[in-house]
PDB file of C-alpha atoms and ligand atoms in Angstrom:
ATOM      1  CA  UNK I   1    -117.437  77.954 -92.489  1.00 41.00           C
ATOM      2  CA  UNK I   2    -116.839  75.453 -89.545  1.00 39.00           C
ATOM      3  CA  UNK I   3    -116.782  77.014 -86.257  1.00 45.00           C
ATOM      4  CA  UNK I   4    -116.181  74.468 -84.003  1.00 47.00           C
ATOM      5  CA  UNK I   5    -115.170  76.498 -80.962  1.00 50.00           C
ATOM      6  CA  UNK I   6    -116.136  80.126 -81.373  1.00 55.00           C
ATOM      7  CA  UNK I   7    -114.786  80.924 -77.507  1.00 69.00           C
ATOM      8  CA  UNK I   8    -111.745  79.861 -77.587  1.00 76.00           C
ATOM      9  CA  UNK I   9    -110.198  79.841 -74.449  1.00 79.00           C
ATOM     10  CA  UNK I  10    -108.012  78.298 -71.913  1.00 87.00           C
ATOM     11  CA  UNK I  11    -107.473  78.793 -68.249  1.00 86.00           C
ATOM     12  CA  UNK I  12    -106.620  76.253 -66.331  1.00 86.00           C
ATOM     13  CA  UNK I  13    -106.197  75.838 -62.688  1.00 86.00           C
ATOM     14  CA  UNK I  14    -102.473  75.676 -62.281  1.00 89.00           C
ATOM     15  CA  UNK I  15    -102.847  79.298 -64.343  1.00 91.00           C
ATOM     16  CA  UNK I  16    -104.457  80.680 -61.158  1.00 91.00           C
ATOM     17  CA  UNK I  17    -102.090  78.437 -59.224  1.00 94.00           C
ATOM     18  CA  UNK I  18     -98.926  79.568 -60.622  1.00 94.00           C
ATOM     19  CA  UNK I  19    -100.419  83.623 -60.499  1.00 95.00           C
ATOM     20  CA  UNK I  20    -100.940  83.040 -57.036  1.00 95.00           C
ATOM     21  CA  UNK I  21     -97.396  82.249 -56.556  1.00 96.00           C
ATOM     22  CA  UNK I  22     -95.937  84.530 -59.064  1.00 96.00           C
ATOM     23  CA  UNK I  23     -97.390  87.667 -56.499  1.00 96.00           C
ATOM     24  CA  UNK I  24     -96.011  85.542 -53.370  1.00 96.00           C
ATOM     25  CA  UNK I  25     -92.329  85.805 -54.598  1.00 96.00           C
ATOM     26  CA  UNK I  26     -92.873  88.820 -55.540  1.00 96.00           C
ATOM     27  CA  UNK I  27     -91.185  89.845 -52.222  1.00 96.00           C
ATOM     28  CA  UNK I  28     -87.715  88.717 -53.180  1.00 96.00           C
ATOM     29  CA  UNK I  29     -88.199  90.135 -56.549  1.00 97.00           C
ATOM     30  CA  UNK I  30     -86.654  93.244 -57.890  1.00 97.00           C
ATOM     31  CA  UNK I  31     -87.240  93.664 -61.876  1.00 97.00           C
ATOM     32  CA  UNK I  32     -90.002  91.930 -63.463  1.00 97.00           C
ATOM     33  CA  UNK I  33     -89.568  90.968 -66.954  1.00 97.00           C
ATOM     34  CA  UNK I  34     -92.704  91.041 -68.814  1.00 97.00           C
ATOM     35  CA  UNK I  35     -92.579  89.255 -72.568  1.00 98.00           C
ATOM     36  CA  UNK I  36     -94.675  89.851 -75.457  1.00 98.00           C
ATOM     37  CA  UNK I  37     -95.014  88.979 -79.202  1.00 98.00           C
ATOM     38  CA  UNK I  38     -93.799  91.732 -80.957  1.00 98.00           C
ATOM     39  CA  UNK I  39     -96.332  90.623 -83.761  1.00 98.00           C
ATOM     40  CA  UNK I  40     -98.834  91.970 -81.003  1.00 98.00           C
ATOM     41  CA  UNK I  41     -98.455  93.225 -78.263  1.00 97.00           C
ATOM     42  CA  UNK I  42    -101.460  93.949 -77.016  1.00 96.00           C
ATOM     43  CA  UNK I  43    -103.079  90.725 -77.438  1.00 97.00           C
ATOM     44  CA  UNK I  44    -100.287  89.091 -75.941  1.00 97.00           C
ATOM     45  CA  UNK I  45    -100.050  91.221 -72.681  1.00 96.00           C
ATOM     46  CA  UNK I  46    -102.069  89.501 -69.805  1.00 96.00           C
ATOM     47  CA  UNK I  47    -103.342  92.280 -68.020  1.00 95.00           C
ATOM     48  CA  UNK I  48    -103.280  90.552 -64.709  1.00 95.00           C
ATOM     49  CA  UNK I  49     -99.453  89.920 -65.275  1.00 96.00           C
ATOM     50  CA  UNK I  50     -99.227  93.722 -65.555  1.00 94.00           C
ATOM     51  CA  UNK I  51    -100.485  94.109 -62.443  1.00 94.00           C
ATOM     52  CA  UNK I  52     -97.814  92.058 -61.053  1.00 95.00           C
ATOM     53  CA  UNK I  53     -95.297  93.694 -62.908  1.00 94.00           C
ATOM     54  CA  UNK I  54     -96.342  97.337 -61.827  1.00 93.00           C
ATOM     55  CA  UNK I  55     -95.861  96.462 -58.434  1.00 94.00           C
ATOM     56  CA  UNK I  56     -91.580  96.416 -59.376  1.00 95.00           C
ATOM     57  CA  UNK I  57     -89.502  98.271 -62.018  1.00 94.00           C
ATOM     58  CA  UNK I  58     -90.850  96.502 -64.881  1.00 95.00           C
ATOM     59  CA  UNK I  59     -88.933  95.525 -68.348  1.00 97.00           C
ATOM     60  CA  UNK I  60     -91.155  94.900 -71.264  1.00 97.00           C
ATOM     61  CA  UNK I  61     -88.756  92.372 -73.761  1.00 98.00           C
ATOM     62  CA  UNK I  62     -90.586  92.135 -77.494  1.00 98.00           C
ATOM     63  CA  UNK I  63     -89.799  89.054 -78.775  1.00 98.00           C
ATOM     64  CA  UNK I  64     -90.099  86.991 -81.845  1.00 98.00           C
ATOM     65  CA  UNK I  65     -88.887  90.445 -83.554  1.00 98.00           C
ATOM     66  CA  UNK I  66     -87.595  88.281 -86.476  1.00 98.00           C
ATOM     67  CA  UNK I  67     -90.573  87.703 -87.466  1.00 98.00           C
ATOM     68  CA  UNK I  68     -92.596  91.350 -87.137  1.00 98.00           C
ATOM     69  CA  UNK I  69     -92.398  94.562 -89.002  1.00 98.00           C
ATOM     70  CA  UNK I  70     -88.758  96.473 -87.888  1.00 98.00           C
ATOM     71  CA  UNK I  71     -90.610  99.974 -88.407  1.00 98.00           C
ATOM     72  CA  UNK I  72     -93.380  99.097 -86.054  1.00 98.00           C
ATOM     73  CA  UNK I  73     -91.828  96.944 -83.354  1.00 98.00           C
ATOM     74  CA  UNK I  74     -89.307  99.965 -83.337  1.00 98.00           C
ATOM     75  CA  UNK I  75     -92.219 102.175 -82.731  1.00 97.00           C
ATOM     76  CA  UNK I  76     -93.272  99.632 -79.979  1.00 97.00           C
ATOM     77  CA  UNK I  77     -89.525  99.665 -78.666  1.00 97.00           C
ATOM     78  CA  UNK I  78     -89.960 103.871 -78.367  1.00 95.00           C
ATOM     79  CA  UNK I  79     -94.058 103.662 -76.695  1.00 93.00           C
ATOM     80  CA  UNK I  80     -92.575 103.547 -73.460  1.00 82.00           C
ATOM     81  CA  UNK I  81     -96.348 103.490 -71.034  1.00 78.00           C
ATOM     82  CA  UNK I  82     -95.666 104.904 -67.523  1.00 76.00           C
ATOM     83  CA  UNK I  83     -94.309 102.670 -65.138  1.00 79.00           C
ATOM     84  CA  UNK I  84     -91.981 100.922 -67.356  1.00 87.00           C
ATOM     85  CA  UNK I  85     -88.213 101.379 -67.072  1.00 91.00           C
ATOM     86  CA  UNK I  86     -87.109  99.785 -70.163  1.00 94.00           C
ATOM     87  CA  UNK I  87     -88.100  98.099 -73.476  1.00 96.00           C
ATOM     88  CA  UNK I  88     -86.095  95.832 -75.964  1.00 97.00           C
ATOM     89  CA  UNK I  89     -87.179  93.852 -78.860  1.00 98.00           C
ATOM     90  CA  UNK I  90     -85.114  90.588 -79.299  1.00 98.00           C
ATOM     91  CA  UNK I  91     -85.348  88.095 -81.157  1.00 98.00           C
ATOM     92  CA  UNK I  92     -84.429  85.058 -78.323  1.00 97.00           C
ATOM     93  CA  UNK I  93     -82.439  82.921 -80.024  1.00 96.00           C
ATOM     94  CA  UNK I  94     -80.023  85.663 -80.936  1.00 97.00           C
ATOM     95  CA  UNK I  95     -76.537  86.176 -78.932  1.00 96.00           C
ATOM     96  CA  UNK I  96     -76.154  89.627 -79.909  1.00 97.00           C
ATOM     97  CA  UNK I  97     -79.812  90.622 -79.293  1.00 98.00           C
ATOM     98  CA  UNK I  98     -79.179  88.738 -75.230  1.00 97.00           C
ATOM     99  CA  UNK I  99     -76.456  90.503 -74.559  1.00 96.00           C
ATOM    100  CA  UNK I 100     -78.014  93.584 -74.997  1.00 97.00           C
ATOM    101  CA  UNK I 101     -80.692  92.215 -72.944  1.00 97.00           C
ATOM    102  CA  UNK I 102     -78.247  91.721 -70.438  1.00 95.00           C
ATOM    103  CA  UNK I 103     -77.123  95.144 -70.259  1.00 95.00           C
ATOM    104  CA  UNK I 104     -80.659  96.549 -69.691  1.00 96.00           C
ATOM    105  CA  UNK I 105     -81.264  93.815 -67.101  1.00 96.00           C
ATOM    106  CA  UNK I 106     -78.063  95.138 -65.081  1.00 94.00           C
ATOM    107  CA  UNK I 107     -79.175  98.277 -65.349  1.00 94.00           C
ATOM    108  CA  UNK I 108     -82.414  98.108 -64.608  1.00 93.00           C
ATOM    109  CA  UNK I 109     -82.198  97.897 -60.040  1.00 93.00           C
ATOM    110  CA  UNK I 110     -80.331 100.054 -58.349  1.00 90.00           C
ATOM    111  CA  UNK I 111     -78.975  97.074 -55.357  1.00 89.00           C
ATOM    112  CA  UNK I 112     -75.547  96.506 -55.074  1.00 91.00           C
ATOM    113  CA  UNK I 113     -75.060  92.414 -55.421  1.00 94.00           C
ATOM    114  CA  UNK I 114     -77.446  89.764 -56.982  1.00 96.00           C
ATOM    115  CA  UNK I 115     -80.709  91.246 -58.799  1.00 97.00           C
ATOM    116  CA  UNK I 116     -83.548  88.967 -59.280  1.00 98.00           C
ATOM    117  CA  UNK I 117     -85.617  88.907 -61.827  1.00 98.00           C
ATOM    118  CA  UNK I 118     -89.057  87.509 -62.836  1.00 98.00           C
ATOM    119  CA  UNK I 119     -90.041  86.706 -66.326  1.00 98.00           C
ATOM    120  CA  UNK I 120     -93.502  86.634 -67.048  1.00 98.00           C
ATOM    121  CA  UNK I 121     -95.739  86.107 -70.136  1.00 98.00           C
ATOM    122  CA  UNK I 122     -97.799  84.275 -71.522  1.00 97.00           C
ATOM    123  CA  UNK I 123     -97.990  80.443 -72.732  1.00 96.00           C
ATOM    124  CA  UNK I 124     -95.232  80.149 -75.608  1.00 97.00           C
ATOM    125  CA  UNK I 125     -94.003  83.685 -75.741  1.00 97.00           C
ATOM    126  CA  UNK I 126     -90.186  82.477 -74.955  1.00 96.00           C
ATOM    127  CA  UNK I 127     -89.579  83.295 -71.623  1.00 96.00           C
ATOM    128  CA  UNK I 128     -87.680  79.916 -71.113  1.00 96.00           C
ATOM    129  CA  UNK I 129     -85.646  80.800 -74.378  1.00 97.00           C
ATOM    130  CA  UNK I 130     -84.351  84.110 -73.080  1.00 96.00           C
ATOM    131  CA  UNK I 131     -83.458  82.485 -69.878  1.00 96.00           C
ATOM    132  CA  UNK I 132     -81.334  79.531 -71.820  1.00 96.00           C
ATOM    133  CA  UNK I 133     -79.741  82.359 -73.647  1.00 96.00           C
ATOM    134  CA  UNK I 134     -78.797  84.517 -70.970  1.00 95.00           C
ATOM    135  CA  UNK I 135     -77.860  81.270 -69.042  1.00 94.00           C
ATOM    136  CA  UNK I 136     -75.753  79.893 -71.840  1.00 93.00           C
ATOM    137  CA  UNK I 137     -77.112  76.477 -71.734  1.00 93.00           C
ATOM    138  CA  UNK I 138     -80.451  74.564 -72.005  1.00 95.00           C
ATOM    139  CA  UNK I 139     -81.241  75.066 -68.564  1.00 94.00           C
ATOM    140  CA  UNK I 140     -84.751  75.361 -68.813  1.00 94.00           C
ATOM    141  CA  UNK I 141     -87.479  72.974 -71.088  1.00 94.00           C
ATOM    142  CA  UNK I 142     -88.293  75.350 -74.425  1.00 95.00           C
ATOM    143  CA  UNK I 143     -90.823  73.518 -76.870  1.00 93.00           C
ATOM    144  CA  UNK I 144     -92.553  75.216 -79.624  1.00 93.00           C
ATOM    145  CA  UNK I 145     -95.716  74.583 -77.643  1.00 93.00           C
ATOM    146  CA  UNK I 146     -97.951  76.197 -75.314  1.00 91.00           C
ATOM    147  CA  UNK I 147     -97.681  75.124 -71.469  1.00 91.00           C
ATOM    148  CA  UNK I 148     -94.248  73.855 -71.583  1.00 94.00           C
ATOM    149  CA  UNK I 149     -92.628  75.315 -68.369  1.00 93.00           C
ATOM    150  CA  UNK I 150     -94.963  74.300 -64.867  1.00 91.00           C
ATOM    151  CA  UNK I 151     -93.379  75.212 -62.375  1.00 92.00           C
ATOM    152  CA  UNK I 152     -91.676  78.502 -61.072  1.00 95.00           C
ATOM    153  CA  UNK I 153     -87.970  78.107 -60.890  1.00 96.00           C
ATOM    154  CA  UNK I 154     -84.512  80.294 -60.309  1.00 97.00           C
ATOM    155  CA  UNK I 155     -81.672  79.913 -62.376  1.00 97.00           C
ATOM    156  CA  UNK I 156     -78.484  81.890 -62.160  1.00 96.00           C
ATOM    157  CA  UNK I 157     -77.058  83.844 -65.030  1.00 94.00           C
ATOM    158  CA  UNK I 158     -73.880  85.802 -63.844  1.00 92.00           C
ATOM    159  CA  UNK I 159     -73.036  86.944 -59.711  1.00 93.00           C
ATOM    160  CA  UNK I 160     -74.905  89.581 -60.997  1.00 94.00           C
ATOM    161  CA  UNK I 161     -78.374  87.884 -62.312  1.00 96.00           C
ATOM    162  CA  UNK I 162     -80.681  85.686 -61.240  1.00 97.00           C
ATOM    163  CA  UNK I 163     -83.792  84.779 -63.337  1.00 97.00           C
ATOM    164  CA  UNK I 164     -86.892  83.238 -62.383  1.00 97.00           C
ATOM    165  CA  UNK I 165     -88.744  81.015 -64.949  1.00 97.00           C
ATOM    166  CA  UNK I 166     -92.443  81.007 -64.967  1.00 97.00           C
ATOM    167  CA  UNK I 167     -95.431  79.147 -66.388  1.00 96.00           C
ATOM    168  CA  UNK I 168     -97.627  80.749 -68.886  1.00 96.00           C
ATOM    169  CA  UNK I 169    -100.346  82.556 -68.235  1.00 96.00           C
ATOM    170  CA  UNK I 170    -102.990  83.428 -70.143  1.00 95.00           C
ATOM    171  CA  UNK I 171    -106.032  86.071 -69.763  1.00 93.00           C
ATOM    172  CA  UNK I 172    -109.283  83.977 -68.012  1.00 88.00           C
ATOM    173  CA  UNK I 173    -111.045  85.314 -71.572  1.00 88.00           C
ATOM    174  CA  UNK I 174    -109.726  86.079 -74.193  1.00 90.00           C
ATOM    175  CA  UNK I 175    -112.408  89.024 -75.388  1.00 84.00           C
ATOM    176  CA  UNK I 176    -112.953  89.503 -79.042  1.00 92.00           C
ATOM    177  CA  UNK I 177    -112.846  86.632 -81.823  1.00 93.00           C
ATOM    178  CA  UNK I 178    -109.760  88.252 -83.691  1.00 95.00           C
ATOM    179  CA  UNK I 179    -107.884  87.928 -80.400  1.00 95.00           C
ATOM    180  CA  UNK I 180    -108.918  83.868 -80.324  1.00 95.00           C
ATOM    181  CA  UNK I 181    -107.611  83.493 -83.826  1.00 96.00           C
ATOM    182  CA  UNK I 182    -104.701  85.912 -83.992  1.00 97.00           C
ATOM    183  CA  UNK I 183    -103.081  83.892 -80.403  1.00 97.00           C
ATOM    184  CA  UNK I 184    -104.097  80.386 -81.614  1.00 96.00           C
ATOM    185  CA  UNK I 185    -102.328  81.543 -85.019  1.00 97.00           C
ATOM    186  CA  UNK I 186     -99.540  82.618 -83.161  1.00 97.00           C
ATOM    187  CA  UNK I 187     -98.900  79.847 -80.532  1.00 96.00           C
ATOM    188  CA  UNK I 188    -100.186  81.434 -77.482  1.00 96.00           C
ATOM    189  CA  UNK I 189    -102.751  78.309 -77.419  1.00 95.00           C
ATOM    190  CA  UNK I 190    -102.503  74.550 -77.476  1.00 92.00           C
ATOM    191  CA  UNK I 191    -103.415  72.906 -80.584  1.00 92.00           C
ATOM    192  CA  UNK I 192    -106.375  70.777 -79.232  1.00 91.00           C
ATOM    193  CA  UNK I 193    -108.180  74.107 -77.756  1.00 91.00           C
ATOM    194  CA  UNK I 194    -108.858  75.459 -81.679  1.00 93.00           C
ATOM    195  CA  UNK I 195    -109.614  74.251 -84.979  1.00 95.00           C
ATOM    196  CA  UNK I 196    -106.774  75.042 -87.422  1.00 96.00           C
ATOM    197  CA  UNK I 197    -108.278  74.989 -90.129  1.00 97.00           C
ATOM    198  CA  UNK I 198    -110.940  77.825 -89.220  1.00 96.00           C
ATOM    199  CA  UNK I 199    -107.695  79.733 -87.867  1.00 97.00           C
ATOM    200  CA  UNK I 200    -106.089  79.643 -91.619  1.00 98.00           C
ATOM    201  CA  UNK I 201    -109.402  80.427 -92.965  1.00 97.00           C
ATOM    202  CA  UNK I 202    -109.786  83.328 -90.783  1.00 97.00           C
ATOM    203  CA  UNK I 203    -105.885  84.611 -91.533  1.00 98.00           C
ATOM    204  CA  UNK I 204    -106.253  83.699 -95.040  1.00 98.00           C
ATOM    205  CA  UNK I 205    -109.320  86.918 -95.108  1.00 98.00           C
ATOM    206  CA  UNK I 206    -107.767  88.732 -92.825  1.00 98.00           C
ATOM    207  CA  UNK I 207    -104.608  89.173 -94.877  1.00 98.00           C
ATOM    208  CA  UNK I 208    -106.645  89.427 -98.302  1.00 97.00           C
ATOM    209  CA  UNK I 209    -108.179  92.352 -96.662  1.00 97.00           C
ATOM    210  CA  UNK I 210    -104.968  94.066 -95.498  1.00 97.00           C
ATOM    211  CA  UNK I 211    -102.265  93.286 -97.528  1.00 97.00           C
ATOM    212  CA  UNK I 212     -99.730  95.894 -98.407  1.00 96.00           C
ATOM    213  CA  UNK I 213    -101.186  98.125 -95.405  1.00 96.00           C
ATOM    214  CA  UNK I 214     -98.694  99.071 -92.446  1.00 95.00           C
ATOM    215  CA  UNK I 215     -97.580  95.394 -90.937  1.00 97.00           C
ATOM    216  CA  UNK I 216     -98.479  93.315 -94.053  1.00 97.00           C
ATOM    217  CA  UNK I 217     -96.730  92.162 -96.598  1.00 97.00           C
ATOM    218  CA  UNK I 218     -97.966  93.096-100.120  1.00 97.00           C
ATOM    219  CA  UNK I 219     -97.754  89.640-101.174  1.00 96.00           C
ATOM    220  CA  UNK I 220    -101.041  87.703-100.638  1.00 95.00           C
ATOM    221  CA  UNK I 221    -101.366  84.360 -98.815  1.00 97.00           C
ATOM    222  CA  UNK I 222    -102.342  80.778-100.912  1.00 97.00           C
ATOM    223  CA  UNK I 223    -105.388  78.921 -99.438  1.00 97.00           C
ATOM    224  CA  UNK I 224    -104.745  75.951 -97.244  1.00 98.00           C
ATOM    225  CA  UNK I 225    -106.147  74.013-100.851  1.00 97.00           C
ATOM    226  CA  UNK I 226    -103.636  76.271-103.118  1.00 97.00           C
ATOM    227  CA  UNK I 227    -100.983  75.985-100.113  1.00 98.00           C
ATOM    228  CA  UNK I 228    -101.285  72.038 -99.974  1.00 97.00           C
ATOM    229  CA  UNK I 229    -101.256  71.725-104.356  1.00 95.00           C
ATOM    230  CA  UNK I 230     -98.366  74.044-104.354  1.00 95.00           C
ATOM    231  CA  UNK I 231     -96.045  71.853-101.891  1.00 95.00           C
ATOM    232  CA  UNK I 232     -97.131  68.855-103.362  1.00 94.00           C
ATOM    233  CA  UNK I 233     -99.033  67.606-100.144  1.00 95.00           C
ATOM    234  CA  UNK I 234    -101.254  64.397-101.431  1.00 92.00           C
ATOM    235  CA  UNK I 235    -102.566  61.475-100.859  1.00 89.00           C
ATOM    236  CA  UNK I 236    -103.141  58.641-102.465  1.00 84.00           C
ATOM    237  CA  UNK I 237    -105.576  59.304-105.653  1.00 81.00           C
ATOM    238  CA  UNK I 238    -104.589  62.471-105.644  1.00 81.00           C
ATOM    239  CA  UNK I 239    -106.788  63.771-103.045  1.00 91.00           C
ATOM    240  CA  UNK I 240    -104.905  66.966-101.126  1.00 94.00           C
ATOM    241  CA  UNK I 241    -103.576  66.071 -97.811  1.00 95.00           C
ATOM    242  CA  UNK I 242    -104.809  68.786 -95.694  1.00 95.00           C
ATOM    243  CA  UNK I 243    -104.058  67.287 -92.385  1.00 95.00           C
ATOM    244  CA  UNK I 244    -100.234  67.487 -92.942  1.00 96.00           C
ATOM    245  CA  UNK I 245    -100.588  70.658 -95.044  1.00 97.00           C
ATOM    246  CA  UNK I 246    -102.688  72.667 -92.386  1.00 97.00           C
ATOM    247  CA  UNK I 247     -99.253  71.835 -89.888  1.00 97.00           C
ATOM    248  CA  UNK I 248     -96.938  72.661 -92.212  1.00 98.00           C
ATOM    249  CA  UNK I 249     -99.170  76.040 -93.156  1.00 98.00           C
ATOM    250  CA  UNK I 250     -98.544  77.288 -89.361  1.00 97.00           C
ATOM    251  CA  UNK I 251     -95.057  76.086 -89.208  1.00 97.00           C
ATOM    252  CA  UNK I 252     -94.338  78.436 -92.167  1.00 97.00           C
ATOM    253  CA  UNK I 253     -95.959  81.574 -90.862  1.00 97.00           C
ATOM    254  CA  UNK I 254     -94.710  81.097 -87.855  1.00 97.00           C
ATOM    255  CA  UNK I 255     -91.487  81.428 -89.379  1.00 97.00           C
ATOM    256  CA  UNK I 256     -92.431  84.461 -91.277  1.00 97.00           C
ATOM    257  CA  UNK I 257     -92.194  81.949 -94.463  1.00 97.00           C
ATOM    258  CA  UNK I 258     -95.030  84.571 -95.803  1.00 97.00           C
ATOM    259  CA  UNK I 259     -92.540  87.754 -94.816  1.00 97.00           C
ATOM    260  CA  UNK I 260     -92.762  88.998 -91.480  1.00 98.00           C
ATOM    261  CA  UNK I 261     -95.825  90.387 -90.143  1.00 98.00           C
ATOM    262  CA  UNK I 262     -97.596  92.910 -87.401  1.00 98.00           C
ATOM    263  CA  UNK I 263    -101.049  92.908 -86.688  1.00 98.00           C
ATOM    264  CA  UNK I 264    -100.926  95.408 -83.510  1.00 98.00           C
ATOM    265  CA  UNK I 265     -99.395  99.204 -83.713  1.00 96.00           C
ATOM    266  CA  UNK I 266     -98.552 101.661 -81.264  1.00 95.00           C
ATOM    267  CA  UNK I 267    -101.216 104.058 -80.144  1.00 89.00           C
ATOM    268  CA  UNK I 268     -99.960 107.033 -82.091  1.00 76.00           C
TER     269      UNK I 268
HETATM  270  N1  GTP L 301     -88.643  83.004 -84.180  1.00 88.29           N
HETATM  271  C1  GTP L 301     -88.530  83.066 -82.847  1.00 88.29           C
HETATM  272  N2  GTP L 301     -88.852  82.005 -82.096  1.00 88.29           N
HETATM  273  C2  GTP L 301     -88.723  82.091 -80.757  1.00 88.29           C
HETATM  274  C3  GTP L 301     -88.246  83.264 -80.116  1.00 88.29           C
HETATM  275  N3  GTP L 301     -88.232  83.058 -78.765  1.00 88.29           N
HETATM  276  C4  GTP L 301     -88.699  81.801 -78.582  1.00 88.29           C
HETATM  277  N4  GTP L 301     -88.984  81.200 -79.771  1.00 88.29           N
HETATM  278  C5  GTP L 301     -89.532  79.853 -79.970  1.00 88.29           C
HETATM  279  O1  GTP L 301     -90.802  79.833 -79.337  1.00 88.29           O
HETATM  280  C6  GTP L 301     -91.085  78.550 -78.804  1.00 88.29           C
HETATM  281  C7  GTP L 301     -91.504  78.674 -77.351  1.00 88.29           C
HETATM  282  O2  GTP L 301     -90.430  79.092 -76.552  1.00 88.29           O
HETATM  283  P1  GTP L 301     -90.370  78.872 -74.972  1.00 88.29           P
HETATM  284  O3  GTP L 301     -89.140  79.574 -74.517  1.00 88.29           O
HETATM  285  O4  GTP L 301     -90.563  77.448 -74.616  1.00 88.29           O
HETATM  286  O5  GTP L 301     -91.659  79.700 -74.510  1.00 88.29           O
HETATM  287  P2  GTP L 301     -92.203  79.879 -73.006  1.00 88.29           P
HETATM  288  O6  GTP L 301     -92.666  81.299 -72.904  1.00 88.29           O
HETATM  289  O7  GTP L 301     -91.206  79.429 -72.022  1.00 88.29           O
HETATM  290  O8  GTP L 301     -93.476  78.908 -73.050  1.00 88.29           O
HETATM  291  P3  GTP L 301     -94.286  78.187 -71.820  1.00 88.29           P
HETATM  292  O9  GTP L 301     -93.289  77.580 -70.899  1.00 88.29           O
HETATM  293  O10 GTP L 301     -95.121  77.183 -72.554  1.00 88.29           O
HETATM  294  O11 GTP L 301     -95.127  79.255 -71.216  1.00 88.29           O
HETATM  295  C8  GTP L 301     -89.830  77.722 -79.036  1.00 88.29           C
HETATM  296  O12 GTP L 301     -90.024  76.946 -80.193  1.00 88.29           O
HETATM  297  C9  GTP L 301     -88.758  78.772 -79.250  1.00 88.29           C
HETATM  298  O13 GTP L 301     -87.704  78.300 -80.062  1.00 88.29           O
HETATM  299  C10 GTP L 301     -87.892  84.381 -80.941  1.00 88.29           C
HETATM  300  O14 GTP L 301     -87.476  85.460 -80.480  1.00 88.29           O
HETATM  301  N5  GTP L 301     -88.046  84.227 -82.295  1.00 88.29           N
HETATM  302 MG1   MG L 302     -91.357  78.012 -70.583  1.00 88.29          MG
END
């Protein structure tokens, strides 16, 4: 099996930059707003974020619900750990799902007047998505790639809201080799810092292993080969075209095209 990178990692400079920051405003901050994949949470909670977040009432917002397991992400929802004063799961492209984000937000600081509000998280989780949403307009850049937003930045949602955007950050290492696969699998990294093609291979045993247990669908996942036949991606003389078939592979899972999907559970 090709293992191009096996550390697969990315920390940047402007990650310790923007952290750096992100503790400076603290100050005029009163709710921080941390965001994770509901499809892990663990592996997509940057400890050092937590630390920031610990130091103010602290919301932790699930998102990407739509595509992980309602019965666990509920569970999630209910494992409130100390410290935290709320917990949602959204999905962030849903109106009804915002305004009950809204709600909690409101709730969440006891000030009379403007609360302010930091959303943290790391690369790609959709912290510039929630803000758009709450905002009502594209405000704020969202791509469906990792290291969109650069800069920290407020934006006003209501006389009662203000929301500050933040870069991505991810952990300086990222410790065990499921953790590299599972957050290049599931956006967290940009495409030139992995090999795709290793990544489907790994999720492709990973999910023969543990289909139909909690989180998994029952229904087993096609090779990238079987995938690529299947959808009719070829080239000339019939050859497959894996290139085009490995992109369209993650587009689909990332869409829960394969049914929807949670690697990480609740300490019970
Ligand atoms: N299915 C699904 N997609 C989402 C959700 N929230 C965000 N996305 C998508 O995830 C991608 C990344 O969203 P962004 O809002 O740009 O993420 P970000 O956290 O601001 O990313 P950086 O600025 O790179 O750190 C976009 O393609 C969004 O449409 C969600 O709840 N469900
Ligand atoms: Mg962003």
């Amino acid at each position: 099996m090709e293992q191009r990178d096996p550390h697969i990692q990315w920390f940047p400079g402007h990650m310790a930059a923007s952290l750096r920051r992100m503790e400076e405003r603290l100050a005029v901050v009163d709710v921080v707003v941390e965001i994770v994949d509901a499809r892990l949470p663990r592996l997509s909670a940057n400890p050092a974020l937590e630390q920031i977040a610990a130091r103010r009432p602290w919301v932790r917002v699930y998102s990407r619900a739509d595509l992980a397991d309602p019965t666990i992400t509920a569970a999630w929802v209910a494992s409130k750990p100390a410290g935290q004063v709320g917990s949602i799961a959204i999905d962030g492209k849903r109106q009804g799902d915002l305004k009950k984000l809204i709600m909690l937000l409101e709730g969440s600081f006891q000030k009379k007047g403007t609360g302010r509000i930091m959303i943290v998280g790391i690369p790609n989780a959709g912290k510039s998505t929630v803000i758009n949403g709450l905002v009502g307009r594209n405000v704020a850049k969202v791509e469906n790639r990792a290291g969109v937003t650069k800069s920290l930045q407020w934006f006003r949602v209501s006389p009662r809201l203000e929301l500050l955007d933040s870069p991505g950050i991810l952990m300086p290492k990222i410790v065990t080799e499921t953790g590299q696969w599972m957050l290049a699998l599931t956006g967290a990294l940009p495409r030139e810092r992995y090999d795709a093609r290793t990544v489907i291979e790994r999720i492709h045993q990973y999910w023969t292993e543990h289909h139909g247990t909690a989180g998994i669908p029952s229904e087993t996942l096609p090779t990238l080969e079987e995938f690529a036949a299947q959808r009719g991606f070829r080239r000339k003389g019939d050859h497959l075209d894996l290139d085009n078939a490995t992109r369209q592979y993650l587009k689909v899972f990332n869409e829960a095209g394969f049914g929807r999907y949670s690697f990480e559970q609740p300490e019970a």
